[in-house]
Tab-separated table of C-alpha atoms and ligand atoms in Angstrom:
chain	number	residue	atom	x	y	z
A	1	MET	CA	14.334	17.456	-25.675
A	2	LYS	CA	12.790	20.000	-23.967
A	3	LEU	CA	11.044	18.299	-20.742
A	4	ARG	CA	14.555	16.190	-20.824
A	5	LEU	CA	16.345	19.140	-20.220
A	6	PHE	CA	13.470	20.636	-17.792
A	7	PHE	CA	14.149	17.670	-15.663
A	8	SER	CA	17.427	17.891	-15.661
A	9	VAL	CA	17.761	20.965	-14.405
A	10	ILE	CA	15.458	20.187	-11.483
A	11	LEU	CA	17.393	16.879	-10.729
A	12	ALA	CA	20.748	18.876	-10.543
A	13	SER	CA	18.935	21.619	-8.073
A	14	LEU	CA	17.210	18.224	-5.714
A	15	MET	CA	20.615	16.635	-5.898
A	16	LEU	CA	21.811	20.519	-3.865
A	17	LEU	CA	19.013	20.435	-2.044
A	18	CYS	CA	18.240	16.807	-0.855
A	19	PRO	CA	20.773	17.042	2.353
A	20	LEU	CA	19.121	19.691	3.695
A	21	SER	CA	15.722	18.767	2.905
A	22	ALA	CA	15.713	15.977	4.367
A	23	VAL	CA	17.235	17.199	7.662
A	24	ALA	CA	14.774	19.566	7.315
A	25	ALA	CA	12.292	16.351	6.690
A	26	SER	CA	13.075	14.653	9.885
A	27	GLY	CA	12.561	17.936	12.131
A	28	GLY	CA	9.569	20.270	12.528
A	29	ASP	CA	8.592	20.325	8.900
A	30	THR	CA	4.675	20.204	7.953
A	31	VAL	CA	2.907	19.207	4.955
A	32	SER	CA	-0.221	20.729	3.497
A	33	VAL	CA	-2.642	19.366	1.418
A	34	GLU	CA	-6.085	20.029	-0.024
A	35	PRO	CA	-8.601	17.472	1.464
A	36	ILE	CA	-11.190	15.635	-0.725
A	37	LYS	CA	-14.634	14.197	0.157
A	38	PRO	CA	-15.030	10.384	-0.323
A	39	ASN	CA	-17.601	9.333	-2.689
A	40	ASN	CA	-17.638	6.366	-0.643
A	41	PRO	CA	-17.822	6.237	2.751
A	42	GLY	CA	-15.770	3.534	3.430
A	43	PHE	CA	-12.910	4.593	1.978
A	44	ILE	CA	-9.213	3.445	2.527
A	45	LYS	CA	-5.779	4.868	3.233
A	46	GLY	CA	-4.100	2.137	2.990
A	47	MET	CA	-0.913	1.158	3.813
A	48	ASP	CA	1.362	-2.344	2.837
A	49	VAL	CA	4.071	-2.773	6.098
A	50	SER	CA	4.752	-6.754	4.883
A	51	SER	CA	8.326	-5.825	6.090
A	52	VAL	CA	8.102	-4.082	9.255
A	53	ILE	CA	8.156	-7.414	11.399
A	54	SER	CA	11.731	-8.234	9.710
A	55	LEU	CA	12.693	-4.744	10.107
A	56	GLU	CA	11.794	-5.114	13.523
A	57	ASN	CA	13.896	-7.941	14.587
A	58	ALA	CA	17.117	-6.313	12.997
A	59	GLY	CA	16.903	-3.817	15.546
A	60	VAL	CA	15.295	-1.064	13.775
A	61	THR	CA	12.436	0.591	15.509
A	62	PHE	CA	9.964	3.688	14.694
A	63	LYS	CA	9.558	6.797	16.465
A	64	ASN	CA	6.191	9.493	15.971
A	65	ARG	CA	7.052	12.778	15.248
A	66	ASP	CA	7.856	13.743	18.294
A	67	GLY	CA	10.622	11.181	18.507
A	68	GLU	CA	9.283	9.307	21.025
A	69	GLU	CA	9.381	5.279	19.988
A	70	GLU	CA	6.089	3.843	19.885
A	71	ASP	CA	4.609	0.030	17.185
A	72	LEU	CA	4.183	1.609	13.806
A	73	LEU	CA	1.546	0.350	13.357
A	74	LYS	CA	0.254	2.958	16.084
A	75	ILE	CA	2.056	5.755	14.791
A	76	LEU	CA	0.144	4.990	11.282
A	77	ALA	CA	-3.498	5.135	12.729
A	78	ASP	CA	-3.057	8.081	14.433
A	79	ASN	CA	-1.790	9.897	11.105
A	80	GLY	CA	-5.230	8.290	9.429
A	81	VAL	CA	-4.498	5.280	7.868
A	82	ASN	CA	-7.693	3.101	8.062
A	83	THR	CA	-6.273	-0.421	6.319
A	84	ILE	CA	-2.858	-2.469	6.990
A	85	ARG	CA	-2.230	-4.484	2.917
A	86	VAL	CA	0.135	-7.408	4.205
A	87	ARG	CA	1.653	-10.127	1.158
A	88	VAL	CA	0.924	-14.018	1.867
A	89	TRP	CA	3.637	-16.551	0.741
A	90	ASN	CA	3.046	-19.832	0.720
A	91	ASP	CA	7.006	-20.912	1.453
A	92	PRO	CA	9.424	-18.234	0.991
A	93	TYR	CA	12.398	-20.976	2.782
A	94	THR	CA	14.884	-23.702	1.469
A	95	ALA	CA	14.173	-27.124	2.696
A	96	ASP	CA	17.083	-26.578	5.491
A	97	GLY	CA	14.785	-23.114	6.507
A	98	ARG	CA	16.673	-20.617	5.040
A	99	SER	CA	14.576	-17.604	4.846
A	100	TYR	CA	14.132	-15.761	1.007
A	101	GLY	CA	14.242	-12.613	2.933
A	102	GLY	CA	11.255	-9.676	1.364
A	103	GLY	CA	9.971	-9.800	5.020
A	104	ASN	CA	9.542	-13.722	5.263
A	105	SER	CA	5.986	-12.621	4.808
A	106	ASP	CA	4.639	-15.978	4.648
A	107	LEU	CA	1.302	-16.727	7.013
A	108	ASN	CA	2.920	-16.060	10.567
A	109	THR	CA	4.184	-12.431	9.437
A	110	ALA	CA	0.768	-11.461	8.588
A	111	VAL	CA	-0.524	-12.825	11.874
A	112	GLN	CA	2.027	-10.947	13.358
A	113	ILE	CA	1.221	-7.762	11.921
A	114	GLY	CA	-3.157	-8.601	11.404
A	115	ARG	CA	-3.369	-8.533	15.577
A	116	ARG	CA	-1.146	-5.414	15.283
A	117	ALA	CA	-3.487	-3.650	12.735
A	118	ALA	CA	-6.705	-4.567	14.752
A	119	ARG	CA	-5.438	-3.266	17.880
A	120	TYR	CA	-5.488	0.357	16.671
A	121	GLY	CA	-8.834	-0.268	15.273
A	122	MET	CA	-7.625	-0.492	11.308
A	123	LYS	CA	-9.238	-3.326	9.072
A	124	LEU	CA	-6.430	-5.889	7.176
A	125	MET	CA	-6.117	-6.077	3.116
A	126	VAL	CA	-4.707	-9.776	2.614
A	127	ASP	CA	-2.815	-10.308	-0.217
A	128	PHE	CA	-1.987	-13.574	-1.760
A	129	HIS	CA	0.543	-14.082	-3.748
A	130	TYR	CA	0.048	-17.832	-4.625
A	131	SER	CA	4.151	-17.842	-4.563
A	132	ASP	CA	6.655	-18.835	-2.687
A	133	PHE	CA	8.764	-15.359	-3.358
A	134	TRP	CA	7.499	-12.170	-5.421
A	135	ALA	CA	5.176	-12.243	-7.560
A	136	ASP	CA	4.634	-9.871	-10.537
A	137	PRO	CA	3.493	-9.470	-14.369
A	138	GLY	CA	6.262	-11.736	-15.552
A	139	LYS	CA	6.439	-13.921	-12.394
A	140	GLN	CA	4.266	-15.836	-11.671
A	141	THR	CA	5.968	-19.096	-10.305
A	142	VAL	CA	3.962	-22.145	-8.930
A	143	PRO	CA	4.222	-22.466	-4.965
A	144	LYS	CA	7.184	-26.184	-4.868
A	145	ALA	CA	4.336	-27.780	-3.517
A	146	TRP	CA	2.227	-27.329	-6.079
A	147	GLN	CA	4.632	-27.844	-8.221
A	148	GLY	CA	3.582	-30.762	-11.405
A	149	LEU	CA	0.067	-30.635	-9.911
A	150	SER	CA	-2.884	-30.714	-12.686
A	151	LEU	CA	-5.376	-27.538	-12.526
A	152	ASP	CA	-7.925	-28.455	-10.697
A	153	GLU	CA	-5.720	-29.961	-7.881
A	154	LYS	CA	-4.135	-26.479	-8.246
A	155	ALA	CA	-7.134	-25.089	-7.318
A	156	ARG	CA	-8.127	-27.531	-4.682
A	157	LEU	CA	-4.884	-26.692	-2.770
A	158	LEU	CA	-5.414	-22.737	-3.304
A	159	TYR	CA	-8.689	-23.236	-1.609
A	160	ASP	CA	-7.815	-24.903	1.056
A	161	PHE	CA	-4.894	-21.965	1.422
A	162	THR	CA	-6.964	-19.835	0.758
A	163	LEU	CA	-9.971	-20.314	3.275
A	164	SER	CA	-7.286	-22.146	6.002
A	165	SER	CA	-5.238	-18.993	6.231
A	166	LEU	CA	-7.495	-16.360	6.772
A	167	LEU	CA	-8.552	-18.345	9.233
A	168	THR	CA	-6.526	-18.628	11.183
A	169	LEU	CA	-6.010	-14.969	10.901
A	170	ARG	CA	-9.399	-14.385	12.517
A	171	GLY	CA	-8.201	-16.249	15.129
A	172	GLU	CA	-5.264	-14.682	16.255
A	173	GLY	CA	-7.227	-11.009	16.006
A	174	ALA	CA	-6.760	-9.512	12.262
A	175	ASP	CA	-10.355	-8.337	11.213
A	176	ILE	CA	-10.243	-9.178	7.299
A	177	ARG	CA	-11.820	-6.509	5.571
A	178	MET	CA	-10.465	-7.629	1.917
A	179	VAL	CA	-8.798	-10.495	0.759
A	180	GLN	CA	-7.058	-10.648	-3.023
A	181	VAL	CA	-6.739	-12.979	-4.699
A	182	GLY	CA	-3.474	-12.685	-6.491
A	183	ASN	CA	-1.061	-9.960	-7.187
A	184	GLU	CA	-0.591	-8.167	-10.303
A	185	THR	CA	-2.279	-11.072	-12.772
A	186	ASN	CA	-1.751	-9.877	-15.813
A	187	GLY	CA	-1.015	-12.495	-17.496
A	188	GLY	CA	-0.943	-15.936	-15.414
A	189	ILE	CA	-0.938	-16.516	-11.331
A	190	ALA	CA	0.592	-19.821	-9.355
A	191	GLY	CA	2.258	-21.001	-13.017
A	192	GLU	CA	-0.959	-20.851	-15.193
A	193	TRP	CA	-1.155	-18.784	-17.856
A	194	GLU	CA	-4.224	-19.963	-20.081
A	195	ARG	CA	-7.468	-17.860	-19.396
A	196	GLY	CA	-9.034	-20.221	-18.764
A	197	GLY	CA	-7.045	-21.833	-15.840
A	198	MET	CA	-6.120	-18.578	-14.317
A	199	ALA	CA	-9.918	-17.808	-14.600
A	200	LYS	CA	-10.444	-21.331	-12.338
A	201	LEU	CA	-8.102	-20.421	-9.637
A	202	PHE	CA	-9.509	-17.597	-9.554
A	203	ASN	CA	-12.754	-18.944	-8.643
A	204	ALA	CA	-11.876	-21.263	-6.006
A	205	GLY	CA	-9.511	-18.266	-4.553
A	206	ALA	CA	-13.328	-16.537	-4.428
A	207	LYS	CA	-14.894	-19.475	-3.474
A	208	ALA	CA	-12.555	-19.793	-0.581
A	209	VAL	CA	-13.178	-16.055	0.817
A	210	ARG	CA	-17.002	-16.197	0.550
A	211	ASP	CA	-16.807	-19.827	2.555
A	212	PHE	CA	-14.742	-17.329	4.378
A	213	ASP	CA	-17.612	-14.573	5.525
A	214	PRO	CA	-19.337	-13.348	2.673
A	215	ASN	CA	-19.023	-9.922	3.789
A	216	VAL	CA	-15.569	-9.746	3.353
A	217	LEU	CA	-14.576	-8.087	-0.112
A	218	VAL	CA	-12.882	-10.317	-2.730
A	219	ALA	CA	-10.371	-8.144	-5.074
A	220	LEU	CA	-8.227	-9.466	-7.953
A	221	HIS	CA	-5.063	-7.342	-8.447
A	222	PHE	CA	-3.447	-5.950	-11.697
A	223	THR	CA	-0.984	-3.449	-13.283
A	224	ASN	CA	-0.036	-1.796	-15.793
A	225	PRO	CA	-3.300	0.629	-16.571
A	226	GLU	CA	-1.318	2.572	-19.177
A	227	ARG	CA	-0.917	0.393	-21.797
A	228	GLU	CA	-3.489	0.499	-24.709
A	229	GLY	CA	-6.913	-1.057	-23.505
A	230	MET	CA	-5.449	-3.352	-20.937
A	231	VAL	CA	-7.358	-2.822	-18.233
A	232	LYS	CA	-10.642	-3.476	-20.587
A	233	TYR	CA	-9.468	-6.073	-21.827
A	234	LEU	CA	-8.738	-7.856	-18.465
A	235	ALA	CA	-12.253	-7.130	-16.923
A	236	ASP	CA	-13.713	-8.037	-19.772
A	237	PHE	CA	-12.331	-10.972	-19.581
A	238	LEU	CA	-13.436	-11.683	-16.136
A	239	ASN	CA	-16.777	-10.954	-17.532
A	240	GLU	CA	-16.662	-13.309	-20.258
A	241	TYR	CA	-15.007	-16.543	-18.199
A	242	ALA	CA	-17.320	-15.291	-14.848
A	243	VAL	CA	-14.637	-14.877	-12.644
A	244	ASP	CA	-16.651	-13.930	-9.416
A	245	TYR	CA	-15.162	-10.655	-6.984
A	246	ASP	CA	-16.008	-6.779	-5.910
A	247	VAL	CA	-13.319	-5.545	-6.622
A	248	TYR	CA	-10.997	-4.378	-9.206
A	249	ALA	CA	-7.327	-3.485	-7.777
A	250	THR	CA	-4.171	-1.974	-9.991
A	251	SER	CA	-0.855	-0.767	-9.259
A	252	TYR	CA	-0.032	2.795	-10.260
A	253	TYR	CA	3.416	4.238	-10.107
A	254	PRO	CA	3.553	6.444	-11.239
A	255	TYR	CA	7.146	7.039	-12.821
A	256	TRP	CA	5.495	3.992	-15.257
A	257	HIS	CA	2.156	4.009	-14.925
A	258	GLY	CA	0.168	7.484	-17.269
A	259	SER	CA	-1.016	9.946	-16.546
A	260	LEU	CA	-3.726	10.327	-13.086
A	261	ALA	CA	-6.811	10.960	-15.765
A	262	ASN	CA	-6.101	7.458	-17.501
A	263	LEU	CA	-6.819	5.922	-14.570
A	264	THR	CA	-9.274	7.802	-13.284
A	265	ASN	CA	-10.766	6.763	-16.827
A	266	VAL	CA	-9.722	3.364	-17.136
A	267	LEU	CA	-10.644	2.140	-13.966
A	268	GLY	CA	-14.387	4.307	-14.682
A	269	TYR	CA	-14.202	1.878	-17.519
A	270	VAL	CA	-14.643	-1.534	-14.787
A	271	ALA	CA	-17.170	0.975	-12.720
A	272	GLU	CA	-19.507	1.565	-14.578
A	273	THR	CA	-19.351	-1.166	-16.920
A	274	TYR	CA	-19.804	-3.861	-14.772
A	275	GLY	CA	-20.584	-2.857	-11.531
A	276	LYS	CA	-17.337	-3.884	-9.759
A	277	TYR	CA	-15.286	-1.584	-6.757
A	278	VAL	CA	-12.367	-0.099	-8.230
A	279	MET	CA	-8.950	1.576	-6.335
A	280	VAL	CA	-5.347	1.089	-6.250
A	281	ALA	CA	-3.749	-0.664	-3.948
A	282	GLU	CA	-0.132	0.344	-4.798
A	283	THR	CA	1.472	3.691	-5.383
A	284	SER	CA	4.240	5.123	-3.955
A	285	TYR	CA	6.283	8.277	-4.206
A	286	ALA	CA	9.923	9.532	-3.369
A	287	ASN	CA	10.683	12.211	-1.140
A	288	THR	CA	14.517	12.643	-1.992
A	289	LEU	CA	16.353	10.581	-3.997
A	290	ALA	CA	19.316	9.973	-1.114
A	291	ASP	CA	20.060	6.498	-0.064
A	292	THR	CA	19.840	5.208	2.928
A	293	ASP	CA	21.421	1.192	2.927
A	294	GLY	CA	24.025	0.816	0.338
A	295	HIS	CA	21.532	-1.213	-1.961
A	296	ASP	CA	20.160	1.081	-5.352
A	297	ASN	CA	17.114	2.413	-5.088
A	298	THR	CA	14.661	1.975	-7.870
A	299	VAL	CA	13.816	5.829	-8.568
A	300	ARG	CA	17.302	6.848	-7.964
A	301	GLU	CA	19.372	10.183	-9.840
A	302	GLN	CA	19.133	9.326	-13.961
A	303	SER	CA	17.224	6.345	-12.985
A	304	ASN	CA	13.197	7.094	-13.062
A	305	SER	CA	13.730	10.207	-11.542
A	306	SER	CA	12.556	12.377	-15.016
A	307	GLY	CA	9.265	12.066	-17.726
A	308	GLU	CA	6.297	13.448	-18.308
A	309	ASN	CA	4.262	12.065	-15.499
A	310	LEU	CA	6.879	13.400	-12.769
A	311	LEU	CA	4.398	15.467	-11.325
A	312	TRP	CA	5.784	16.298	-8.021
A	313	GLN	CA	9.199	17.910	-6.495
A	314	PHE	CA	10.611	14.423	-5.003
A	315	ASN	CA	10.547	15.824	-0.964
A	316	CYS	CA	8.030	15.367	1.697
A	317	GLN	CA	5.255	18.312	0.113
A	318	GLY	CA	5.925	16.115	-3.276
A	319	GLN	CA	5.054	13.189	-1.264
A	320	ALA	CA	2.020	14.342	0.188
A	321	ASP	CA	1.160	15.447	-2.793
A	322	GLU	CA	1.257	12.256	-4.621
A	323	VAL	CA	-0.652	10.457	-2.686
A	324	ARG	CA	-3.437	12.672	-2.340
A	325	ALA	CA	-3.587	13.021	-5.971
A	326	VAL	CA	-4.399	9.452	-6.447
A	327	MET	CA	-6.570	9.216	-3.627
A	328	ASN	CA	-8.388	12.105	-5.960
A	329	ALA	CA	-8.130	10.477	-9.255
A	330	VAL	CA	-9.378	6.786	-7.881
A	331	ASN	CA	-12.794	9.087	-5.522
A	332	ILE	CA	-13.900	10.836	-8.799
A	333	VAL	CA	-14.923	7.483	-10.177
A	334	GLY	CA	-17.869	8.110	-7.689
A	335	GLU	CA	-18.816	5.533	-5.323
A	336	LYS	CA	-16.924	2.662	-6.667
A	337	GLY	CA	-13.622	4.047	-5.964
A	338	LEU	CA	-13.039	2.735	-2.069
A	339	GLY	CA	-9.329	3.965	-2.209
A	340	VAL	CA	-5.792	4.133	-2.043
A	341	CYS	CA	-2.956	1.183	-0.982
A	342	TYR	CA	0.836	3.209	-0.248
A	343	TRP	CA	3.117	-0.012	-1.321
A	344	GLU	CA	6.125	-0.254	1.404
A	345	GLY	CA	5.452	2.814	3.019
A	346	ALA	CA	7.601	1.975	6.136
A	347	TRP	CA	10.320	0.159	4.383
A	348	ILE	CA	13.515	1.663	5.568
A	349	THR	CA	16.986	1.426	6.584
A	350	ALA	CA	18.300	-1.710	8.884
A	351	GLY	CA	21.453	0.372	9.199
A	352	ASP	CA	21.755	4.025	8.014
A	353	THR	CA	24.566	4.685	5.131
A	354	THR	CA	24.330	8.230	4.744
A	355	GLY	CA	27.000	10.752	5.428
A	356	LYS	CA	29.745	7.426	5.003
A	357	THR	CA	32.583	6.787	2.803
A	358	GLY	CA	35.110	4.221	2.595
A	359	ALA	CA	36.291	2.115	4.633
A	360	GLU	CA	33.286	3.289	7.163
A	361	LEU	CA	30.689	2.988	4.450
A	362	GLU	CA	32.097	-0.750	3.345
A	363	GLU	CA	31.958	-1.525	7.169
A	364	ARG	CA	28.440	-0.196	7.166
A	365	TYR	CA	27.502	-1.983	3.503
A	366	SER	CA	29.110	-4.785	4.540
A	367	GLN	CA	26.876	-5.364	8.109
A	368	ASN	CA	23.819	-4.198	6.309
A	369	LYS	CA	24.179	-7.290	3.771
A	370	ALA	CA	24.828	-9.781	7.062
A	371	LEU	CA	21.588	-8.130	8.726
A	372	TRP	CA	19.481	-8.639	5.144
A	373	GLU	CA	20.610	-12.412	5.462
A	374	GLN	CA	19.958	-13.022	8.643
A	375	TYR	CA	16.786	-11.760	9.474
A	376	GLY	CA	15.361	-11.689	5.532
A	377	CYS	CA	14.723	-7.651	6.129
A	378	GLY	CA	16.226	-6.927	2.740
A	379	TRP	CA	14.085	-7.216	-0.734
A	380	ALA	CA	15.399	-10.874	-1.121
A	381	ALA	CA	18.189	-12.706	0.735
A	382	SER	CA	21.456	-15.149	-1.628
A	383	ALA	CA	18.200	-18.419	-0.786
A	384	ALA	CA	16.024	-16.998	-2.347
A	385	SER	CA	18.468	-18.039	-5.389
A	386	GLU	CA	17.412	-21.451	-5.348
A	387	TYR	CA	13.470	-20.124	-6.746
A	388	ASP	CA	14.231	-17.556	-8.381
A	389	PRO	CA	18.480	-16.916	-10.120
A	390	ASN	CA	17.498	-15.230	-12.643
A	391	ASP	CA	16.282	-11.862	-10.401
A	392	ALA	CA	17.103	-12.111	-6.787
A	393	GLY	CA	19.587	-14.500	-7.434
A	394	ARG	CA	21.399	-12.484	-9.346
A	395	TYR	CA	20.251	-9.329	-7.155
A	396	TYR	CA	19.636	-9.968	-3.492
A	397	GLY	CA	20.099	-7.372	-0.898
A	398	GLY	CA	18.260	-4.412	0.376
A	399	SER	CA	15.321	-2.444	0.206
A	400	ALA	CA	15.207	-1.002	-2.794
A	401	VAL	CA	12.513	1.892	-1.531
A	402	ASP	CA	14.270	2.767	1.745
A	403	ASN	CA	13.455	6.728	-0.215
A	404	GLN	CA	9.592	6.418	-0.122
A	405	ALA	CA	8.765	5.670	3.329
A	406	PHE	CA	7.380	7.860	5.411
A	407	PHE	CA	9.960	7.219	8.050
A	408	ASP	CA	13.674	8.431	8.143
A	409	ALA	CA	16.557	6.654	8.130
A	410	GLN	CA	16.153	6.662	11.941
A	411	GLY	CA	12.746	5.581	12.155
A	412	ARG	CA	10.966	8.485	12.602
A	413	ALA	CA	7.857	9.711	11.220
A	414	LEU	CA	8.117	12.292	8.088
A	415	PRO	CA	5.878	15.107	8.275
A	416	SER	CA	4.446	14.079	5.140
A	417	LEU	CA	2.682	11.050	6.621
A	418	ARG	CA	-0.156	13.464	7.731
A	419	VAL	CA	-1.131	13.000	4.248
A	420	PHE	CA	-3.273	9.711	5.001
A	421	LEU	CA	-5.344	12.323	7.837
A	422	GLU	CA	-5.603	15.499	6.002
A	423	ALA	CA	-6.414	13.997	2.269
A	424	THR	CA	-9.441	13.396	3.115
A	425	VAL	CA	-12.213	15.325	4.897
A	426	LEU	CA	-12.888	13.096	8.348
A	427	TYR	CA	-16.466	13.794	8.602
A	428	GLY	CA	-17.897	14.414	12.858
A	429	ASP	CA	-14.556	15.845	13.198
A	430	ALA	CA	-15.924	19.495	13.585
A	431	ASN	CA	-12.840	21.259	15.705
A	432	GLY	CA	-10.463	20.112	13.017
A	433	ASP	CA	-8.156	18.165	15.703
A	434	GLY	CA	-7.955	14.620	13.529
A	435	ARG	CA	-10.364	13.014	16.022
A	436	VAL	CA	-13.766	12.540	16.636
A	437	ASP	CA	-15.137	12.883	20.608
A	438	ILE	CA	-17.161	15.024	22.693
A	439	ASN	CA	-15.510	18.013	21.354
A	440	ASP	CA	-16.564	17.714	18.712
A	441	ALA	CA	-20.657	17.624	19.474
A	442	THR	CA	-20.009	20.686	21.969
A	443	ALA	CA	-18.252	22.502	18.810
A	444	VAL	CA	-21.312	21.723	16.979
A	445	GLN	CA	-24.099	22.672	19.502
A	446	LYS	CA	-21.999	26.247	19.897
A	447	HIS	CA	-22.323	26.702	16.019
A	448	ILE	CA	-26.248	26.472	15.829
A	449	ALA	CA	-26.218	28.380	19.189
A	450	ARG	CA	-23.849	30.475	17.868
A	451	LEU	CA	-21.426	31.328	19.712
A	452	ILE	CA	-18.743	29.962	17.786
A	453	THR	CA	-18.738	29.910	13.918
A	454	LEU	CA	-17.554	27.144	11.465
A	455	GLY	CA	-16.418	27.595	8.272
A	456	GLY	CA	-14.883	26.322	5.328
A	457	GLU	CA	-13.722	22.735	5.896
A	458	ARG	CA	-14.628	22.768	10.022
A	459	LEU	CA	-17.808	23.238	8.438
A	460	GLU	CA	-17.654	20.320	5.544
A	461	ALA	CA	-16.530	18.154	8.382
A	462	ALA	CA	-19.869	18.985	10.906
A	463	ASP	CA	-22.348	18.351	8.592
A	464	ILE	CA	-21.961	14.956	8.789
A	465	ASP	CA	-25.542	13.821	7.008
A	466	ARG	CA	-24.868	16.512	4.270
A	467	SER	CA	-27.667	18.317	3.848
A	468	GLY	CA	-26.635	20.884	3.566
A	469	ARG	CA	-26.630	22.447	6.966
A	470	VAL	CA	-24.859	21.979	10.793
A	471	ASN	CA	-27.920	21.246	12.516
A	472	ILE	CA	-29.111	19.256	15.729
A	473	ASN	CA	-28.507	16.368	13.578
A	474	ASP	CA	-25.302	16.699	13.130
A	475	ALA	CA	-24.612	16.748	16.764
A	476	THR	CA	-26.341	13.855	17.633
A	477	ASP	CA	-24.271	12.288	14.499
A	478	ILE	CA	-21.305	12.957	16.365
A	479	GLN	CA	-22.485	11.119	19.455
A	480	ARG	CA	-23.632	8.471	17.256
A	481	MET	CA	-20.366	8.006	16.217
A	482	ILE	CA	-18.635	8.427	19.320
A	483	ALA	CA	-21.423	5.817	20.705
A	484	GLY	CA	-19.889	3.983	17.562
A	485	ILE	CA	-23.539	3.487	16.737
A	486	LEU	CA	-22.942	5.139	13.349
B	1	CA	CA1	17.914	1.421	-0.793
């Protein structure tokens, strides 16, 4: 009760402050987080941007912190994102070619995103839903083309679809690091709800990834880490049914998914008991409770906006704090803590409704609805009702997460995006400019010659071999990093 009252007061204050902080957030505001030291050298600082192509088709552009228009993927890379996650639906269209929306997330869309991610040096994490539309614990609807097939036939088609999609993605330039066999598959996958059937489909997908490239990691993705015994149950089941995988990935939305201490604890069980990598494949946090497209947000005033797990403010600093905290919770699992991927961090509005009222608001809203229908840039278009009548068929519309993006309603990067650069120590960045280049080697040499003194984070970053001392070996390592040898 006390807690609820406390949050009501906070909420009331936020409602008053929101318009102001939104203005400040798109200006010269900054955020600050304490960097963590990744225990895994390949620590993933990822972002899912599956809706980006549909948004661009609808006219949305993205700008860097200076307000200059740039490729979204470049902006993300420049801000420390090292992995892009992209969902793949089998066939998100009606027979006459109308899109279900949700970013038109078919293979062709994934190809475009994967190619652009690779152009800016980022790896791709491919998220197969094995459905024609959204898959989550409540929905694992079998693709239309697989309906009525036996389990064996389904497994064969799942294998073929996985392998051929991966070959296409790589052939078109994607740099694939990890593949998710299913999305939030706690109780089912592709219409199979029985454990033996699920295990068979998991293994069919895993085999396709192994045959594609044995160096690519196989991830399985679940949710509800807060439920008593859930993670243990799933990891034990995968072991019992001899499911082949490398990474246990979970969703972690702090509004619903328990404490960070519990997250570390349950992921630690999987890492220690079964030697698997663990990661958070989806998380997000609101930087405001305001909506900008006329479609209600998941996190909004008087909904999911109070509770004991909301440790951070709904502003840019709070959003950065959440990302840093989730990264830390995964990292302290140890070397098996592989990283964190933020979900749909660029799913902004197709047309800003901020400040509009009455007829003006109605007009903008109906324009947005037309964009969602035409370009598929909302969470669902009306055409999805044939496949998902009870949810998409009733509630289709725009973005429910525009207030959890790292971009404002005009597409300009928010200061919180910097968290991907600043949440982890960048080894080799001795001068602290966010890059590793020849100036860092020079800084280390000057430090060794006692011309300058590196301290604190800079000393930490310069100690590349983690010997506890900064010496000529670290300067050499920086040169090897620049040359791409290390
Ligand atoms: Ca919205």
